[in-house]
Short mmCIF file of C-alpha atoms and ligand atoms in Angstrom, two decimals:
data_model
loop_
_atom_site.label_atom_id
_atom_site.label_comp_id
_atom_site.label_asym_id
_atom_site.label_seq_id
_atom_site.Cartn_x
_atom_site.Cartn_y
_atom_site.Cartn_z
CA UNK E 1 -119.96 124.60 81.79
CA UNK E 2 -119.86 125.70 78.20
CA UNK E 3 -121.97 128.46 76.78
CA UNK E 4 -125.39 127.12 75.79
CA UNK E 5 -125.26 128.11 72.14
CA UNK E 6 -128.95 128.11 71.44
CA UNK E 7 -129.82 130.38 74.34
CA UNK E 8 -127.10 132.96 74.03
CA UNK E 9 -128.11 135.76 71.69
CA UNK E 10 -124.51 136.89 71.28
CA UNK E 11 -123.61 133.55 69.72
CA UNK E 12 -125.95 134.10 66.85
CA UNK E 13 -124.45 137.43 65.86
CA UNK E 14 -121.68 135.52 64.05
CA UNK E 15 -119.31 138.43 64.40
CA UNK E 16 -117.51 136.96 67.34
CA UNK E 17 -114.44 136.54 65.23
CA UNK E 18 -112.17 139.51 65.18
CA UNK E 19 -112.20 141.84 62.20
CA UNK E 20 -108.76 141.98 60.52
CA UNK E 21 -108.28 145.69 61.25
CA UNK E 22 -109.62 145.57 64.82
CA UNK E 23 -107.60 146.29 67.97
CA UNK E 24 -105.98 143.25 69.61
CA UNK E 25 -108.01 141.16 72.06
CA UNK E 26 -108.09 142.17 75.68
CA UNK E 27 -109.10 140.09 78.67
CA UNK E 28 -109.34 140.25 82.44
CA UNK E 29 -111.53 140.02 85.51
CA UNK E 30 -114.22 142.36 86.75
CA UNK E 31 -115.82 141.93 90.17
CA UNK E 32 -119.45 143.06 90.51
CA UNK E 33 -119.98 144.12 94.11
CA UNK E 34 -122.46 146.12 96.14
CA UNK E 35 -124.98 145.83 98.93
CA UNK E 36 -127.65 143.13 98.71
CA UNK E 37 -130.53 143.43 96.25
CA UNK E 38 -129.11 146.19 94.00
CA UNK E 39 -129.24 143.88 90.98
CA UNK E 40 -125.72 142.38 90.75
CA UNK E 41 -126.91 138.95 89.60
CA UNK E 42 -129.41 140.47 87.18
CA UNK E 43 -126.58 142.54 85.73
CA UNK E 44 -124.36 139.47 85.32
CA UNK E 45 -127.14 137.69 83.44
CA UNK E 46 -127.82 140.73 81.26
CA UNK E 47 -124.16 141.15 80.39
CA UNK E 48 -123.85 137.49 79.43
CA UNK E 49 -127.13 137.39 77.55
CA UNK E 50 -128.00 134.18 79.38
CA UNK E 51 -129.39 133.34 82.78
CA UNK E 52 -126.55 132.09 84.90
CA UNK E 53 -127.17 133.57 88.33
CA UNK E 54 -130.44 133.13 90.21
CA UNK E 55 -132.27 136.30 91.11
CA UNK E 56 -134.87 137.02 93.79
CA UNK E 57 -136.43 140.17 95.21
CA UNK E 58 -134.76 139.65 98.56
CA UNK E 59 -131.28 140.04 100.04
CA UNK E 60 -128.99 137.05 100.55
CA UNK E 61 -129.92 135.20 97.35
CA UNK E 62 -126.37 134.86 96.00
CA UNK E 63 -124.38 132.49 98.21
CA UNK E 64 -121.11 132.19 96.39
CA UNK E 65 -118.87 134.02 93.96
CA UNK E 66 -120.08 133.08 90.52
CA UNK E 67 -117.94 133.34 87.39
CA UNK E 68 -119.58 134.29 84.12
CA UNK E 69 -117.50 134.89 81.01
CA UNK E 70 -118.39 137.63 78.55
CA UNK E 71 -116.68 137.00 75.22
CA UNK E 72 -117.73 139.27 72.39
CA UNK E 73 -116.44 142.08 70.23
CA UNK E 74 -116.42 145.53 71.77
CA UNK E 75 -116.18 148.09 68.96
CA UNK E 76 -114.99 145.27 66.75
CA UNK E 77 -112.25 143.99 69.05
CA UNK E 78 -112.55 140.70 70.88
CA UNK E 79 -113.03 141.23 74.59
CA UNK E 80 -113.11 138.55 77.27
CA UNK E 81 -114.31 139.67 80.64
CA UNK E 82 -114.53 137.17 83.49
CA UNK E 83 -117.27 138.71 85.62
CA UNK E 84 -117.45 137.67 89.25
CA UNK E 85 -120.91 138.08 90.73
CA UNK E 86 -120.65 138.28 94.52
CA UNK E 87 -122.93 137.94 97.55
CA UNK E 88 -124.13 141.32 98.84
CA UNK E 89 -121.80 143.16 101.19
CA UNK E 90 -123.65 144.07 104.41
CA UNK E 91 -123.15 143.74 108.12
CA UNK E 92 -123.47 139.98 108.73
CA UNK E 93 -126.27 138.76 111.01
CA UNK E 94 -125.28 135.08 111.14
CA UNK E 95 -122.37 132.77 110.48
CA UNK E 96 -123.81 132.23 107.01
CA UNK E 97 -123.83 136.01 106.54
CA UNK E 98 -120.25 136.23 107.71
CA UNK E 99 -119.08 133.60 105.24
CA UNK E 100 -120.91 135.43 102.41
CA UNK E 101 -119.18 138.70 103.25
CA UNK E 102 -115.78 136.96 103.43
CA UNK E 103 -116.50 135.44 100.06
CA UNK E 104 -117.38 138.80 98.47
CA UNK E 105 -114.41 140.60 100.07
CA UNK E 106 -112.00 137.90 98.89
CA UNK E 107 -113.32 138.27 95.34
CA UNK E 108 -112.50 142.00 95.21
CA UNK E 109 -108.82 141.15 95.23
CA UNK E 110 -109.21 139.06 92.10
CA UNK E 111 -110.51 141.86 89.88
CA UNK E 112 -108.55 143.90 87.36
CA UNK E 113 -111.52 146.24 87.47
CA UNK E 114 -114.16 146.64 90.19
CA UNK E 115 -117.77 147.47 89.47
CA UNK E 116 -119.65 149.08 92.33
CA UNK E 117 -123.36 148.66 91.77
CA UNK E 118 -125.78 150.92 93.61
CA UNK E 119 -129.49 151.65 93.44
CA UNK E 120 -130.08 154.71 91.23
CA UNK E 121 -133.34 155.73 92.93
CA UNK E 122 -131.70 155.56 96.32
CA UNK E 123 -128.64 157.68 95.40
CA UNK E 124 -130.83 160.20 93.53
CA UNK E 125 -132.99 160.60 96.64
CA UNK E 126 -129.94 161.08 98.85
CA UNK E 127 -127.81 162.94 96.31
CA UNK E 128 -125.02 160.75 97.68
CA UNK E 129 -124.00 157.15 98.16
CA UNK E 130 -125.83 155.40 100.98
CA UNK E 131 -123.63 154.59 104.00
CA UNK E 132 -123.85 150.90 102.96
CA UNK E 133 -122.57 151.73 99.46
CA UNK E 134 -119.86 153.89 100.96
CA UNK E 135 -118.71 150.95 103.11
CA UNK E 136 -118.28 148.81 100.01
CA UNK E 137 -116.35 151.63 98.34
CA UNK E 138 -114.07 151.81 101.40
CA UNK E 139 -113.30 148.11 100.99
CA UNK E 140 -112.45 148.70 97.35
CA UNK E 141 -110.30 151.82 97.68
CA UNK E 142 -107.19 150.28 99.29
CA UNK E 143 -106.92 147.83 96.41
CA UNK E 144 -106.06 150.72 94.10
CA UNK E 145 -107.95 149.31 91.12
CA UNK E 146 -110.12 151.20 88.65
CA UNK E 147 -113.71 151.37 89.92
CA UNK E 148 -116.72 151.70 87.64
CA UNK E 149 -119.76 153.12 89.43
CA UNK E 150 -123.01 151.83 87.93
CA UNK E 151 -126.37 153.26 89.01
CA UNK E 152 -128.78 150.41 88.45
CA UNK E 153 -132.58 150.33 88.27
CA UNK E 154 -132.59 153.69 86.53
CA UNK E 155 -135.91 152.55 84.99
CA UNK E 156 -137.45 153.16 88.40
CA UNK E 157 -136.25 156.76 88.68
CA UNK E 158 -139.28 158.90 87.90
CA UNK E 159 -137.69 162.32 87.85
CA UNK E 160 -134.89 161.78 85.32
CA UNK E 161 -133.97 165.46 85.70
CA UNK E 162 -132.51 164.61 89.09
CA UNK E 163 -130.05 162.19 87.54
CA UNK E 164 -127.53 164.66 86.12
CA UNK E 165 -127.08 166.71 89.33
CA UNK E 166 -126.68 163.43 91.24
CA UNK E 167 -124.01 162.27 88.81
CA UNK E 168 -122.18 165.55 89.35
CA UNK E 169 -122.17 165.11 93.12
CA UNK E 170 -121.14 161.44 92.90
CA UNK E 171 -118.28 162.31 90.54
CA UNK E 172 -116.64 164.16 93.40
CA UNK E 173 -116.87 161.22 95.83
CA UNK E 174 -114.09 159.20 94.17
CA UNK E 175 -111.92 159.31 91.00
CA UNK E 176 -114.14 156.72 89.27
CA UNK E 177 -113.12 155.14 85.98
CA UNK E 178 -116.61 156.19 84.90
CA UNK E 179 -120.17 156.51 86.20
CA UNK E 180 -122.95 154.83 84.22
CA UNK E 181 -126.70 154.88 84.90
CA UNK E 182 -128.21 151.60 83.64
CA UNK E 183 -131.00 149.11 83.93
CA UNK E 184 -129.87 145.51 84.27
CA UNK E 185 -133.48 144.38 84.13
CA UNK E 186 -134.10 146.03 80.77
CA UNK E 187 -130.55 145.51 79.55
CA UNK E 188 -130.20 149.22 78.85
CA UNK E 189 -126.98 151.22 78.78
CA UNK E 190 -124.74 148.25 79.48
CA UNK E 191 -122.46 148.87 76.49
CA UNK E 192 -120.64 151.83 78.14
CA UNK E 193 -119.87 149.59 81.14
CA UNK E 194 -118.26 146.91 79.01
CA UNK E 195 -116.42 149.49 76.92
CA UNK E 196 -114.93 151.13 80.02
CA UNK E 197 -113.90 147.81 81.57
CA UNK E 198 -112.13 146.84 78.33
CA UNK E 199 -110.01 150.02 78.52
CA UNK E 200 -108.46 148.78 81.76
CA UNK E 201 -107.69 145.21 80.71
CA UNK E 202 -104.37 143.91 79.41
CA UNK E 203 -104.00 142.57 75.89
CA UNK E 204 -104.44 138.83 75.49
CA UNK E 205 -107.01 136.19 76.31
CA UNK E 206 -107.98 134.34 79.49
CA UNK E 207 -109.39 131.38 77.58
CA UNK E 208 -108.36 130.15 74.13
CA UNK E 209 -111.80 128.66 73.48
CA UNK E 210 -114.62 131.05 72.62
CA UNK E 211 -117.46 129.22 74.40
CA UNK E 212 -116.41 129.26 78.05
CA UNK E 213 -119.33 130.44 80.15
CA UNK E 214 -118.53 129.46 83.72
CA UNK E 215 -116.38 127.13 85.81
CA UNK E 216 -119.25 125.59 87.72
CA UNK E 217 -120.66 122.15 86.92
CA UNK E 218 -124.25 121.66 85.80
CA UNK E 219 -125.16 120.27 89.22
CA UNK E 220 -124.45 123.60 90.85
CA UNK E 221 -126.98 125.32 88.59
CA UNK E 222 -129.52 122.57 89.15
CA UNK E 223 -129.31 123.17 92.91
CA UNK E 224 -129.55 126.92 92.36
CA UNK E 225 -132.66 126.59 90.17
CA UNK E 226 -134.37 124.57 92.90
CA UNK E 227 -133.45 127.23 95.46
CA UNK E 228 -134.71 129.95 93.12
CA UNK E 229 -138.07 128.25 92.66
CA UNK E 230 -138.33 127.93 96.42
CA UNK E 231 -137.44 131.60 96.98
CA UNK E 232 -140.14 132.57 94.49
CA UNK E 233 -142.87 130.77 96.40
CA UNK E 234 -141.91 130.58 100.07
CA UNK E 235 -141.98 133.73 102.11
CA UNK E 236 -141.61 134.17 105.86
CA UNK E 237 -138.33 133.42 107.48
CA UNK E 238 -137.66 130.14 105.70
CA UNK E 239 -135.44 131.25 102.75
CA UNK E 240 -132.47 132.42 104.82
CA UNK E 241 -131.89 128.89 106.13
CA UNK E 242 -132.47 127.02 102.86
CA UNK E 243 -129.79 125.12 101.04
CA UNK E 244 -130.12 122.61 98.22
CA UNK E 245 -128.00 119.53 97.84
CA UNK E 246 -127.94 117.31 94.74
CA UNK E 247 -127.70 113.66 95.78
CA UNK E 248 -128.71 111.75 92.71
CA UNK E 249 -127.70 112.22 89.09
CA UNK E 250 -128.41 109.31 86.81
CA UNK E 251 -128.21 109.68 83.07
CA UNK E 252 -130.67 107.21 81.57
CA UNK E 253 -130.16 108.40 78.01
CA UNK E 254 -133.62 109.70 77.21
CA UNK E 255 -134.05 111.01 80.71
CA UNK E 256 -131.85 112.57 83.34
CA UNK E 257 -132.87 111.46 86.81
CA UNK E 258 -131.99 114.03 89.45
CA UNK E 259 -132.62 113.86 93.18
CA UNK E 260 -132.25 116.89 95.43
CA UNK E 261 -132.55 117.50 99.14
CA UNK E 262 -133.84 120.85 100.31
CA UNK E 263 -132.23 121.56 103.67
CA UNK E 264 -134.00 123.78 106.20
CA UNK E 265 -133.22 124.62 109.82
CA UNK E 266 -136.53 123.80 111.57
CA UNK E 267 -139.41 121.30 111.47
CA UNK E 268 -141.85 124.20 111.07
CA UNK E 269 -139.94 125.31 107.96
CA UNK E 270 -140.07 121.81 106.55
CA UNK E 271 -143.84 121.89 106.96
CA UNK E 272 -144.05 125.21 105.08
CA UNK E 273 -141.84 123.99 102.22
CA UNK E 274 -143.90 120.82 101.85
CA UNK E 275 -147.19 122.69 102.23
CA UNK E 276 -150.71 121.36 102.71
CA UNK E 277 -150.97 117.95 101.04
CA UNK E 278 -147.53 118.51 99.54
CA UNK E 279 -148.81 121.26 97.22
CA UNK E 280 -145.96 123.69 97.84
CA UNK E 281 -143.22 121.15 97.23
CA UNK E 282 -145.03 120.07 94.07
CA UNK E 283 -145.14 123.65 92.78
CA UNK E 284 -141.46 124.22 93.57
CA UNK E 285 -140.48 120.91 91.97
CA UNK E 286 -142.46 121.57 88.80
CA UNK E 287 -141.11 125.06 88.34
CA UNK E 288 -137.55 123.98 89.05
CA UNK E 289 -137.84 121.01 86.67
CA UNK E 290 -139.06 123.21 83.81
CA UNK E 291 -136.15 125.61 84.31
CA UNK E 292 -133.64 122.77 84.63
CA UNK E 293 -134.96 121.18 81.43
CA UNK E 294 -134.61 124.52 79.64
CA UNK E 295 -131.06 124.92 80.88
CA UNK E 296 -129.88 121.38 80.11
CA UNK E 297 -132.05 121.14 76.97
CA UNK E 298 -133.23 117.64 77.85
CA UNK E 299 -135.93 115.77 79.70
CA UNK E 300 -135.48 115.61 83.44
CA UNK E 301 -137.10 113.64 86.23
CA UNK E 302 -136.70 115.60 89.45
CA UNK E 303 -137.20 114.09 92.90
CA UNK E 304 -137.30 116.45 95.87
CA UNK E 305 -136.79 115.64 99.53
CA UNK E 306 -136.88 118.03 102.47
CA UNK E 307 -134.57 117.54 105.43
CA UNK E 308 -134.08 119.43 108.69
CA UNK E 309 -130.49 120.23 109.68
CA UNK E 310 -130.87 122.33 112.84
CA UNK E 311 -128.53 125.28 113.13
CA UNK E 312 -126.54 124.76 109.93
CA UNK E 313 -126.48 128.54 109.24
CA UNK E 314 -124.51 128.99 112.49
CA UNK E 315 -122.07 126.12 111.99
CA UNK E 316 -119.01 127.37 110.05
CA UNK E 317 -118.12 123.94 108.66
CA UNK E 318 -121.66 123.21 107.46
CA UNK E 319 -122.02 126.71 106.00
CA UNK E 320 -118.82 126.26 104.01
CA UNK E 321 -119.82 122.84 102.79
CA UNK E 322 -123.30 123.88 101.76
CA UNK E 323 -122.42 127.21 100.12
CA UNK E 324 -119.13 126.22 98.47
CA UNK E 325 -119.36 122.49 97.80
CA UNK E 326 -123.16 122.25 97.69
CA UNK E 327 -123.22 119.19 99.91
CA UNK E 328 -122.94 118.28 103.58
CA UNK E 329 -121.15 115.00 102.92
N1 LIG R 1 -136.66 147.77 88.25
C1 LIG R 1 -135.52 147.12 88.22
N2 LIG R 1 -135.36 146.05 89.00
C2 LIG R 1 -134.18 145.40 88.96
C3 LIG R 1 -133.10 145.82 88.10
N3 LIG R 1 -132.07 144.97 88.30
C4 LIG R 1 -132.46 144.08 89.23
N4 LIG R 1 -133.73 144.31 89.62
C5 LIG R 1 -134.52 143.53 90.61
O1 LIG R 1 -133.92 143.67 91.90
C6 LIG R 1 -134.09 142.45 92.66
C7 LIG R 1 -132.71 141.97 93.14
O2 LIG R 1 -131.97 141.56 92.03
P1 LIG R 1 -130.68 140.64 92.17
O3 LIG R 1 -130.02 140.60 90.84
O4 LIG R 1 -131.00 139.32 92.82
O5 LIG R 1 -129.82 141.52 93.19
P2 LIG R 1 -128.42 141.17 93.92
O6 LIG R 1 -128.80 140.75 95.31
O7 LIG R 1 -127.65 142.44 93.92
O8 LIG R 1 -127.76 140.08 93.13
C8 LIG R 1 -134.77 141.46 91.72
O9 LIG R 1 -136.14 141.47 92.02
C9 LIG R 1 -134.51 142.04 90.33
O10 LIG R 1 -135.50 141.69 89.40
C10 LIG R 1 -133.33 146.97 87.27
O11 LIG R 1 -132.47 147.41 86.48
N5 LIG R 1 -134.57 147.57 87.37
MG1 LIG R 2 -127.12 138.25 93.67
#
């Protein structure tokens, strides 16, 4: 999918082209990894200046490695960074969880630079990495790549005076490329991250074009936006077993007709997703449609079905199909 020009602030800066006296372009891959819910997907979106990854205040939201391409001048020199947002690395509780961890681990090998994202408030409180963060670091270490440690959600740290001593302790835990406190949500202090990553990338470009945003088709993002709307409204135990499949895509010129099936694991979950008199499904559908229309910049008719596929989160083949290909068929 190409970069949506009208929604990407960086596109309007018009200084994307390299200045004549600037350093040569550099390009490479950076994997964003960390335990669930630390803000990896929010950081990806903030770095790109556009919403690519769905975000929810619960673990397990990101189901696949997602590529997002940053392409902008860093101190005047063109810099292309293919960021890979990954599912959270934690001890898996299901087959689905196991596939997500495999997916994230596999991505680490693809990075020129690794970005370990942790929760600033949590490390400040402990004056150390949490055991879960440490486990991610241990997966990264053998790869011998530069690691940037980013302390996210620094906006939530009340006692900022605790930050500096924490940074000093953390600096001793590993020979980091750098340590950066930041807020992905507010978009603050992200420039030092990008600047440091650039330092470790080879000269050249990954893509000749300057508007590559991701390698996923529009359908993938449509399914994700439906899942995001559902995650925003449905609590309880339903979300873990939800997958969204796009089964209809008809371009009628003025209107794009899309049909999706929301897959759940139990009849009781189906009832929750549909809600009393269909109210819940209506809310989800409306919210998803608005976000899909904003993304595609066109009018959309969205049909939603709900289907029960018992035990799909424990069936390796179904998990792979639904998380990687987005369809059971
Ligand atoms: N306060 C605060 N919240 C954040 C920040 N970054 C992410 N979040 C929130 O943390 C939750 C998890 O974010 P998400 O990006 O889905 O985390 P991921 O699981 O690591 O991809 C969401 O509710 C985000 O809005 C931040 O810098 N500050
Ligand atoms: Mg995520």
